[in-house]
């Protein structure tokens, strides 16, 4: 059993809380029964499971694991009252591909919002999520937690959104940008067979260059006195409408 | 200027972070320019503004205010990098009333989810939000923050949901319970003029007694591999559909 928080392995695991190290090491860290089960089921490569000394979890034979002390587990865990299981998972690099239903994310900053958008894209049957520059890292732990496992179900890729939009349009996909001004209500939109939806930054929305490239700007009507909708909420209402 | 965190006033303000004291004192605390501006605009009674010594905020003449030191403000504030303005606001007790569009919340636990549901209900033109037993307090600071000011726009009341459902039905309102089993897809639902929607607890959904009372159980189809939708997301998709 691993009992020292100064053990080199423990130090490596803790580094995975930072984006820079996730990118360098090509892996990320997840916590809790549900996410670890989803990871195991998904076929993504588990580098190692960390199981807390007092915890029970059915570990498959082929997966490497290390038992750690309560103190070590606390040093690794990011949630306040963690379940006693965590895992280091190898990042599967996905490629942008032609899809009938794509969600494009332009600069969403809040990890909960991005995670929820990925989960909802999965639920709504979208086929990929493409993250433009300035978007929070998909392998940030708060993002992964909010995806509730959908990070393992739906390809999440990074891309230059201007190029992606042009490529999608060339292959017949209609691109909609979510917007508050100069837009038409989503309820007026017939739902084409091939769709991409762009959701923008919480404060600034979709950037000008992308709005100009999009085929149509759409908005969700505000009937009450709220100034706007949360980005993940707007994404959900539009995705469920656009998928027809 | 108030400089001691042991000042009785500061102690009172800090107590407002707890539900028990909010209920006893009949007020709650908000932070940041946007929420304070919304509170001032709303006509809700501001008991007192707290402004940090280094901060500038246009305080209306009739509103009582206290300048506080940076240290005192940090002791009061709950956000990590607060703006230097906060306020104690008197809770306006609202009453349940007959409405054409009502959102009923049965045991939602996550403050962010409840706040987002209130914000979205406001945006979708719903007329009231009724909180059943076991639902997180609407005046919890994380809830208020997630409402983005909608707590001041739309009546949020507590009630016995079984009684509320029966009263609404008597006056011709059609009541829908969000569900995962024995339900029909929301897309099949014609949108009646008078609607109430029940959203349930994150883990357990709407409780059995309410499901039985509801006129119809509806669900949102999952097209991908996600197991479920976030409660606030489900509420948003259903509210925007049901409002027609």
XYZ file of C-alpha atoms in Angstrom:
488
model
C 0.000 0.000 0.000
C 1.129 3.483 -0.876
C 1.184 5.668 2.245
C 3.411 8.650 1.499
C 2.124 11.765 -0.219
C 5.724 12.400 -1.252
C 5.886 9.218 -3.282
C 6.832 10.124 -6.895
C 3.726 8.378 -8.210
C 1.459 10.467 -6.005
C 3.233 13.603 -7.192
C 2.641 12.592 -10.817
C -1.067 11.982 -10.155
C -1.460 15.360 -8.499
C 0.124 17.067 -11.479
C -2.768 15.828 -13.618
C -4.977 18.468 -12.013
C -3.158 20.956 -14.268
C -3.871 21.232 -17.997
C -0.203 21.663 -18.876
C 0.699 18.300 -17.346
C -2.331 16.535 -18.790
C -1.173 17.627 -22.224
C 2.429 16.671 -21.577
C 1.555 13.274 -20.092
C -1.391 12.532 -22.383
C -3.697 11.452 -19.591
C -6.237 12.764 -17.098
C -7.648 11.780 -13.754
C -11.210 10.823 -12.825
C -12.900 10.118 -9.505
C -15.838 8.137 -8.213
C -17.622 4.869 -8.969
C -19.777 6.156 -11.806
C -17.022 7.765 -13.878
C -14.593 4.889 -13.321
C -17.276 2.382 -14.380
C -18.006 4.452 -17.483
C -14.297 4.603 -18.304
C -13.917 0.828 -17.909
C -16.971 0.170 -20.069
C -15.852 2.646 -22.721
C -12.682 0.878 -23.743
C -10.520 3.943 -23.082
C -7.151 2.845 -21.719
C -6.947 2.971 -17.916
C -3.305 3.511 -16.956
C -3.951 2.827 -13.310
C -6.674 2.663 -10.710
C -6.135 4.134 -7.250
C -8.227 2.507 -4.584
C -8.435 3.837 -1.026
C -7.509 1.304 1.672
C -11.038 1.271 3.149
C -12.881 1.070 -0.179
C -14.324 -1.801 -2.197
C -14.528 -1.704 -5.958
C -14.682 -4.609 -8.443
C -11.399 -4.186 -10.321
C -11.122 -6.113 -13.615
C -8.133 -8.451 -13.734
C -6.252 -6.766 -16.547
C -6.264 -3.263 -15.057
C -3.242 -2.140 -13.005
C -4.152 -0.777 -9.595
C -2.559 0.607 -6.461
C -3.973 0.636 -2.996
C -3.394 3.964 -1.244
C -3.848 5.227 2.303
C -6.727 7.522 3.265
C -4.279 10.403 3.532
C -2.830 9.800 0.063
C -6.286 9.517 -1.464
C -7.297 12.817 0.088
C -4.224 14.421 -1.409
C -5.232 13.239 -4.890
C -8.993 13.747 -4.726
C -10.598 17.040 -5.733
C -14.159 16.446 -4.566
C -15.080 17.257 -0.979
C -16.407 13.861 0.052
C -14.808 11.527 -2.486
C -15.726 7.932 -3.071
C -12.547 5.851 -2.637
C -11.789 5.154 -6.279
C -9.930 7.178 -8.906
C -8.232 6.434 -12.200
C -5.624 7.774 -14.565
C -6.984 7.482 -18.081
C -5.069 7.848 -21.356
C -6.466 10.635 -23.519
C -7.800 9.242 -26.799
C -7.108 11.845 -29.422
C -10.186 12.102 -31.643
C -10.272 13.660 -35.063
C -12.745 16.100 -36.498
C -14.917 14.308 -39.021
C -17.861 15.005 -41.221
C -21.027 14.564 -39.156
C -24.709 15.208 -39.522
C -25.022 16.748 -36.062
C -22.105 18.713 -34.620
C -21.848 21.043 -31.640
C -19.206 23.768 -31.919
C -18.079 25.549 -28.748
C -16.554 28.999 -29.071
C -14.895 30.029 -25.818
C -17.164 28.566 -23.126
C -15.260 29.195 -19.879
C -17.243 27.572 -17.097
C -16.296 23.888 -16.609
C -19.829 23.000 -15.455
C -21.291 24.562 -18.599
C -18.887 22.729 -20.937
C -19.433 19.405 -19.175
C -23.188 19.835 -19.291
C -23.050 20.765 -22.987
C -21.080 17.586 -23.755
C -23.547 15.481 -21.738
C -26.514 17.088 -23.472
C -24.935 16.748 -26.934
C -24.527 13.029 -26.206
C -28.140 12.767 -25.003
C -29.482 14.653 -28.015
C -27.676 12.295 -30.368
C -25.112 14.796 -31.626
C -22.098 13.039 -33.110
C -19.204 15.269 -32.094
C -18.303 18.322 -30.045
C -15.620 20.631 -31.434
C -13.875 23.039 -29.067
C -12.476 26.279 -30.463
C -9.669 28.361 -28.951
C -10.324 29.872 -25.564
C -12.589 27.050 -24.462
C -11.898 25.388 -21.128
C -10.044 22.042 -21.376
C -12.402 19.083 -21.803
C -10.216 16.972 -19.491
C -10.456 19.426 -16.607
C -11.925 17.386 -13.722
C -14.951 19.628 -13.241
C -15.755 19.303 -16.929
C -15.380 15.529 -16.845
C -17.569 15.295 -13.733
C -20.313 17.411 -15.328
C -20.265 15.207 -18.452
C -21.352 12.319 -16.170
C -19.426 9.937 -18.411
C -20.409 11.385 -21.788
C -16.750 12.372 -22.329
C -16.282 8.639 -23.032
C -19.306 8.377 -25.339
C -19.011 11.240 -27.806
C -15.888 12.486 -29.613
C -14.702 15.824 -28.210
C -12.036 17.384 -30.421
C -10.213 20.683 -30.659
C -10.259 22.615 -33.859
C -10.025 25.931 -35.635
C -13.739 26.747 -35.792
C -13.478 29.019 -38.848
C -11.960 26.138 -40.823
C -14.390 23.613 -39.363
C -17.401 25.743 -40.314
C -16.170 26.121 -43.894
C -15.509 22.401 -44.243
C -18.891 21.471 -42.815
C -20.631 23.916 -45.161
C -18.789 22.494 -48.160
C -20.212 19.097 -47.368
C -23.757 20.376 -47.087
C -24.110 21.041 -43.348
C -26.166 24.073 -42.329
C -24.410 26.074 -39.617
C -26.378 27.994 -36.970
C -24.834 30.481 -34.552
C -26.589 31.168 -31.278
C -27.018 34.900 -30.898
C -29.027 37.613 -29.167
C -29.098 40.212 -31.940
C -29.958 40.166 -35.650
C -31.244 36.681 -35.240
C -34.404 34.749 -35.925
C -36.256 32.694 -33.348
C -35.228 29.031 -33.291
C -38.912 28.146 -33.479
C -39.030 29.516 -37.027
C -36.239 27.217 -38.131
C -37.082 24.140 -40.113
C -34.678 21.412 -39.063
C -32.337 20.443 -41.882
C -30.920 16.941 -41.980
C -27.319 18.096 -41.433
C -26.748 20.681 -38.739
C -23.947 22.322 -36.798
C -24.709 24.595 -33.854
C -22.229 27.153 -32.478
C -22.537 28.099 -28.794
C -20.487 31.077 -27.623
C -18.752 32.414 -24.539
C -20.915 33.097 -21.458
C -20.350 36.859 -21.551
C -19.553 37.697 -25.144
C -21.408 35.100 -27.172
C -20.140 33.747 -30.485
C -17.307 35.790 -31.955
C -17.945 38.049 -34.914
C -15.910 36.075 -37.476
C -17.956 32.939 -36.805
C -21.275 34.773 -36.808
C -20.442 36.073 -40.261
C -19.540 32.615 -41.542
C -22.680 30.953 -40.135
C -25.643 30.358 -42.432
C -28.111 31.680 -39.892
C -28.138 33.344 -36.488
C -30.773 32.007 -34.169
C -31.957 33.038 -30.722
C -34.225 31.718 -28.013
C -37.022 34.201 -27.203
C -37.011 35.650 -23.682
C -40.643 36.002 -22.583
C -39.962 37.221 -19.026
C -37.501 39.644 -17.449
C -34.356 37.485 -17.479
C -31.580 39.105 -19.505
C -30.321 35.898 -21.019
C -30.122 32.145 -20.657
C -27.236 30.129 -19.261
C -24.988 28.884 -22.108
C -25.630 25.197 -21.384
C -29.391 25.813 -21.211
C -29.383 27.655 -24.529
C -27.344 24.854 -26.088
C -29.799 22.237 -24.825
C -32.942 23.966 -26.084
C -31.347 24.545 -29.497
C -29.843 21.056 -29.852
C -33.134 19.362 -29.018
C -34.916 21.588 -31.506
C -32.366 21.241 -34.301
C -32.091 17.450 -34.104
C -35.750 17.414 -35.157
C -15.783 52.784 8.293
C -16.338 49.375 9.821
C -12.984 47.647 10.333
C -13.535 44.874 12.875
C -14.779 41.427 11.915
C -15.985 41.120 15.507
C -18.377 44.028 15.130
C -21.924 42.788 15.977
C -23.214 43.960 12.581
C -20.616 41.900 10.736
C -21.556 38.882 12.830
C -25.213 39.337 11.893
C -24.353 39.574 8.201
C -22.284 36.406 8.357
C -25.168 34.544 9.968
C -27.210 35.149 6.810
C -25.143 32.483 5.079
C -27.214 29.974 7.062
C -30.812 29.113 6.167
C -31.914 29.036 9.825
C -30.869 32.660 10.341
C -32.278 33.833 7.032
C -35.640 32.460 8.103
C -35.392 33.930 11.586
C -34.262 37.355 10.357
C -36.379 37.444 7.204
C -33.572 38.587 4.964
C -30.764 37.302 2.768
C -27.453 38.523 1.444
C -26.373 39.138 -2.150
C -23.046 40.050 -3.715
C -21.771 41.821 -6.794
C -22.781 44.710 -9.038
C -25.270 42.829 -11.168
C -27.344 41.301 -8.358
C -27.312 44.503 -6.308
C -28.453 46.501 -9.345
C -31.236 43.990 -9.984
C -32.313 44.198 -6.333
C -32.394 48.003 -6.443
C -34.390 47.989 -9.670
C -36.819 45.353 -8.399
C -38.273 47.354 -5.556
C -37.409 44.691 -2.979
C -36.425 46.360 0.289
C -32.668 46.735 0.733
C -31.931 46.763 4.461
C -28.359 47.836 3.960
C -25.582 47.989 1.391
C -22.033 47.041 2.323
C -19.412 48.719 0.201
C -15.721 47.850 0.393
C -13.420 50.793 1.127
C -11.684 50.582 -2.282
C -14.870 50.135 -4.329
C -17.099 52.514 -6.257
C -20.819 51.935 -6.673
C -23.597 54.470 -7.348
C -25.653 54.209 -4.151
C -29.172 55.724 -4.331
C -29.776 58.389 -1.660
C -32.521 56.594 0.233
C -30.620 53.336 0.737
C -28.685 52.841 4.015
C -25.077 51.828 3.507
C -21.936 51.042 5.447
C -18.380 51.292 4.260
C -16.304 48.311 5.368
C -12.600 47.464 5.302
C -11.161 44.986 2.801
C -10.727 42.491 5.627
C -14.337 42.817 6.783
C -15.642 42.472 3.226
C -13.627 39.299 2.737
C -15.164 37.906 5.919
C -18.672 38.509 4.570
C -18.165 37.564 0.907
C -18.659 33.996 -0.293
C -17.298 34.296 -3.812
C -13.600 33.826 -4.433
C -12.879 37.149 -6.111
C -15.782 39.324 -4.999
C -16.711 42.680 -6.413
C -16.761 45.164 -3.508
C -20.521 45.486 -3.063
C -23.017 43.383 -1.124
C -26.499 43.925 0.264
C -28.867 42.607 2.878
C -32.300 42.280 1.260
C -35.630 41.745 3.023
C -37.362 38.542 1.861
C -40.675 39.326 0.179
C -43.020 36.486 1.043
C -44.946 35.587 -2.084
C -48.147 33.596 -2.178
C -49.080 30.718 -4.417
C -51.630 31.883 -6.956
C -53.499 30.547 -9.923
C -51.249 30.850 -12.967
C -51.251 29.715 -16.538
C -47.622 28.610 -16.438
C -46.174 27.225 -13.204
C -42.957 25.345 -12.472
C -43.113 22.949 -9.511
C -39.856 21.750 -7.962
C -39.870 18.494 -6.032
C -36.659 18.112 -4.073
C -33.986 19.616 -6.327
C -30.835 19.653 -4.165
C -28.142 21.362 -6.162
C -28.158 25.168 -5.693
C -26.872 25.764 -9.225
C -29.665 23.633 -10.663
C -32.383 25.424 -8.683
C -31.010 28.866 -9.534
C -30.783 27.967 -13.220
C -34.338 26.583 -13.174
C -35.627 29.867 -11.684
C -33.691 31.892 -14.276
C -34.993 29.720 -17.120
C -38.585 29.797 -15.804
C -38.350 33.600 -15.845
C -36.917 33.577 -19.392
C -39.569 31.161 -20.643
C -42.323 33.409 -19.299
C -43.456 31.099 -16.520
C -45.367 33.007 -13.845
C -44.325 31.295 -10.632
C -41.986 28.675 -9.216
C -43.294 26.547 -6.339
C -40.800 24.702 -4.170
C -41.893 21.506 -2.444
C -40.381 19.990 0.697
C -36.784 18.860 0.462
C -35.854 21.492 -2.103
C -32.790 23.645 -1.424
C -33.586 27.141 -0.044
C -34.189 29.712 -2.788
C -32.297 32.359 -0.777
C -29.145 30.272 -0.504
C -26.423 32.469 -2.036
C -25.437 29.962 -4.717
C -29.067 29.698 -5.787
C -29.467 33.477 -5.903
C -26.258 33.831 -7.904
C -27.372 31.220 -10.444
C -30.735 32.994 -10.872
C -28.739 35.998 -12.195
C -31.400 38.297 -10.729
C -34.485 36.308 -11.714
C -35.175 35.706 -7.995
C -36.358 39.344 -8.064
C -38.443 38.924 -11.234
C -40.557 35.843 -10.718
C -42.452 34.755 -7.571
C -40.748 31.814 -5.880
C -42.944 30.319 -3.165
C -42.935 27.252 -0.949
C -45.873 24.925 -0.928
C -47.244 21.462 -0.384
C -47.004 20.180 -3.955
C -49.784 17.595 -3.593
C -52.202 20.363 -2.590
C -50.872 22.731 -5.235
C -51.327 20.134 -7.995
C -54.917 19.460 -6.949
C -55.773 23.165 -6.788
C -54.210 23.832 -10.166
C -56.083 20.904 -11.716
C -59.388 22.145 -10.257
C -58.886 25.425 -12.055
C -58.177 23.754 -15.377
C -54.388 23.554 -15.417
C -52.845 20.468 -16.993
C -50.044 19.052 -14.828
C -47.032 17.258 -16.354
C -44.469 15.317 -14.348
C -41.004 14.849 -15.806
C -40.150 11.171 -15.708
C -37.963 8.479 -17.238
C -40.379 5.554 -17.125
C -44.004 5.008 -18.211
C -43.910 8.349 -19.910
C -44.577 9.762 -23.343
C -42.133 11.901 -25.291
C -42.603 15.638 -24.752
C -42.605 16.039 -28.521
C -45.952 14.203 -28.688
C -47.545 16.674 -26.278
C -49.845 19.329 -27.636
C -49.301 22.456 -25.563
C -52.389 23.338 -23.545
C -53.001 26.959 -22.588
C -52.597 26.306 -18.850
C -49.654 24.178 -17.795
C -47.743 23.153 -14.699
C -44.500 21.204 -14.960
C -43.027 19.173 -12.090
C -39.240 18.674 -12.044
C -37.877 16.146 -9.561
C -34.817 15.451 -7.481
C -31.502 14.902 -9.323
C -31.180 11.270 -8.269
C -34.702 10.064 -7.604
C -36.868 12.130 -9.907
C -40.409 13.199 -9.047
C -41.840 11.324 -6.054
C -44.464 8.651 -6.567
C -47.390 10.531 -4.979
C -46.933 13.443 -7.365
C -46.463 11.232 -10.411
C -49.794 9.603 -9.642
C -51.540 12.955 -9.283
C -50.105 14.391 -12.505
C -52.228 14.317 -15.660
C -49.360 13.054 -17.755
C -45.785 11.831 -17.349
C -43.441 13.134 -19.999
C -39.827 12.436 -20.844
C -37.123 13.791 -23.100
C -35.803 11.124 -25.482
C -32.145 10.159 -25.081
C -30.733 9.505 -28.547
C -27.130 8.860 -27.510
C -25.442 6.982 -24.682
C -25.983 9.481 -21.835
C -28.000 7.944 -19.016
C -29.992 11.060 -18.261
C -30.099 14.826 -18.535
C -29.184 17.356 -15.866
C -32.325 18.481 -13.971
C -32.002 22.126 -15.046
C -31.479 21.079 -18.672
C -34.544 18.831 -18.630
C -36.580 21.646 -17.075
C -35.465 24.072 -19.774
C -36.258 21.832 -22.733
C -39.684 21.007 -21.286
C -40.579 24.580 -20.275
C -39.710 25.947 -23.703
C -41.771 23.228 -25.311
C -44.783 23.507 -23.000
C -45.057 27.298 -23.217
C -45.845 26.775 -26.900
